[in-house]
Amino acid sequence: MFGASPKGAPKSKEFDDVYFSADDGLAETEHVFLDGNRLPRGWQGRDRYVICETGFGTGLNFLAAWKRFEDTAQSHQRLDFISFEKYPLDAEEIRLHLHPWAEFFEGHLSRMVQLYPALMPGFHRLALNERVSLTLVFDDVNIALPRLEARVDAWFLDGFKPSSNPDMWSENVFTHMARLSKPGTRLATFTAAGKVRRGLAEVGFAVEKVPGFGRKRDMTIGCFNQESLS
Ligand SMILES: C[S@@+](CC[C@H](N)C(=O)[O-])C[C@H]1O[C@@H](n2cnc3c(N)ncnc32)[C@H](O)[C@@H]1O
């Protein structure tokens, strides 16, 4: 099911899409998901910050969030990261795909790989350290998101392009995102597809198209229960 894009980024044969940009996956993650959700501003002054992601893939987004949190948050703050994945990679595949950033992530990549669970369906909670946890949910997001109880501060929507994976961008997912959000909860995604923006707006997110990463002209950011994103 996995291959490589011409420039080496991992690619899903099933969805005919890459896990991250072949140009610079980490720079894409930082632009789309971290800057798109205004991090670190979002967790300033917060004791606990909760990020929920649709599509864990290689864990690149998680590691980038963990690194930025560690570089910018105060010592009493906590980060809880929840991520859904229907077709989990194994630990060795992850290590291989993220090898180019092993130095940047210092010990974080090896710590994540060390604790990475067996590929059994269900919720797996990994305590990376005393401040950062990762809850990996190996299941279809449409089945597992309705079972989640949490207060989410930021959403990373990263489930392959809507045209090849429409299930990931369903009304069901959007409805449960709204249930788990509070006024001011933010979202960011690489896609600017009209169907996605309309679906998010219908459940209460103010959404806006902003410049995407690299050759992608647009992406989407949003904020729950607010008139505007300012
Ligand atoms: C673009 S990749 C995510 C890249 C990832 N965030 C990273 O940092 O490497 C999209 C992911 O969504 C997963 N996926 C696709 N459909 C899904 C579904 N219905 N439920 C949960 N995960 C799904 C894929 O297996 C894939 O790993």
Short mmCIF file of C-alpha atoms in Angstrom, two decimals, residues 35-124:
data_model
loop_
_atom_site.label_atom_id
_atom_site.label_comp_id
_atom_site.label_asym_id
_atom_site.label_seq_id
_atom_site.Cartn_x
_atom_site.Cartn_y
_atom_site.Cartn_z
CA ASP A 35 1.33 28.55 11.97
CA GLY A 36 -2.20 27.87 10.62
CA ASN A 37 -3.36 27.25 14.20
CA ARG A 38 -1.34 30.20 15.52
CA LEU A 39 0.95 28.14 17.67
CA PRO A 40 2.58 28.95 20.03
CA ARG A 41 0.17 31.88 20.65
CA GLY A 42 -2.67 29.37 21.18
CA TRP A 43 -1.16 27.71 24.20
CA GLN A 44 0.15 30.87 25.86
CA GLY A 45 -1.37 31.15 29.34
CA ARG A 46 -2.99 27.70 29.14
CA ASP A 47 -2.17 24.96 31.66
CA ARG A 48 -3.28 22.24 29.26
CA TYR A 49 -3.63 22.37 25.49
CA VAL A 50 -5.37 19.67 23.43
CA ILE A 51 -4.70 19.05 19.73
CA CYS A 52 -6.73 16.53 17.75
CA GLU A 53 -5.55 15.26 14.36
CA THR A 54 -7.31 13.27 11.66
CA GLY A 55 -4.62 11.11 10.00
CA PHE A 56 -1.51 10.30 12.09
CA GLY A 57 0.49 8.83 9.19
CA THR A 58 4.19 9.09 10.02
CA GLY A 59 3.70 11.30 13.11
CA LEU A 60 5.54 14.21 11.51
CA ASN A 61 2.83 16.68 12.57
CA PHE A 62 2.87 15.36 16.11
CA LEU A 63 6.64 15.60 16.42
CA ALA A 64 6.66 19.14 15.02
CA ALA A 65 3.97 20.18 17.53
CA TRP A 66 5.83 18.53 20.41
CA LYS A 67 9.08 20.27 19.41
CA ARG A 68 7.44 23.68 19.12
CA PHE A 69 5.68 23.14 22.45
CA GLU A 70 8.93 22.24 24.14
CA ASP A 71 10.70 25.24 22.59
CA THR A 72 8.03 27.76 23.57
CA ALA A 73 5.82 26.57 26.45
CA GLN A 74 6.49 27.07 30.14
CA SER A 75 7.53 24.19 32.34
CA HIS A 76 4.12 23.78 34.05
CA GLN A 77 2.17 23.54 30.75
CA ARG A 78 0.91 20.24 29.28
CA LEU A 79 0.22 19.13 25.74
CA ASP A 80 -2.23 16.32 24.94
CA PHE A 81 -2.21 15.25 21.31
CA ILE A 82 -4.90 12.86 20.02
CA SER A 83 -4.62 11.38 16.54
CA PHE A 84 -6.77 8.99 14.47
CA GLU A 85 -5.30 6.52 12.01
CA LYS A 86 -7.14 3.79 10.10
CA TYR A 87 -4.11 2.30 8.30
CA PRO A 88 -1.21 2.63 10.77
CA LEU A 89 2.36 2.40 9.57
CA ASP A 90 4.64 0.28 11.71
CA ALA A 91 7.42 1.73 13.86
CA GLU A 92 10.17 0.80 11.39
CA GLU A 93 8.37 2.50 8.47
CA ILE A 94 7.97 5.63 10.58
CA ARG A 95 11.62 5.66 11.55
CA LEU A 96 12.59 5.29 7.90
CA HIS A 97 10.27 8.02 6.59
CA LEU A 98 11.24 10.53 9.29
CA HIS A 99 14.95 9.80 9.14
CA PRO A 100 15.73 13.13 7.34
CA TRP A 101 14.56 15.01 10.47
CA ALA A 102 16.02 12.69 13.12
CA GLU A 103 18.62 15.29 14.11
CA PHE A 104 16.10 18.14 14.21
CA PHE A 105 13.80 16.14 16.50
CA GLU A 106 16.73 15.07 18.70
CA GLY A 107 15.55 12.23 20.96
CA HIS A 108 11.84 12.82 20.30
CA LEU A 109 11.59 10.57 17.25
CA SER A 110 13.28 7.65 18.97
CA ARG A 111 11.13 8.14 22.09
CA MET A 112 7.95 8.07 19.99
CA VAL A 113 9.09 5.00 18.05
CA GLN A 114 10.14 3.29 21.30
CA LEU A 115 6.62 3.69 22.77
CA TYR A 116 4.75 3.16 19.49
CA PRO A 117 2.09 0.49 20.08
CA ALA A 118 1.41 -2.80 18.30
CA LEU A 119 -0.95 -2.28 15.38
CA MET A 120 -4.08 -3.30 17.30
CA PRO A 121 -7.34 -1.39 16.83
CA GLY A 122 -8.35 0.97 19.63
CA PHE A 123 -7.04 3.79 21.84
CA HIS A 124 -3.34 3.71 22.82
#
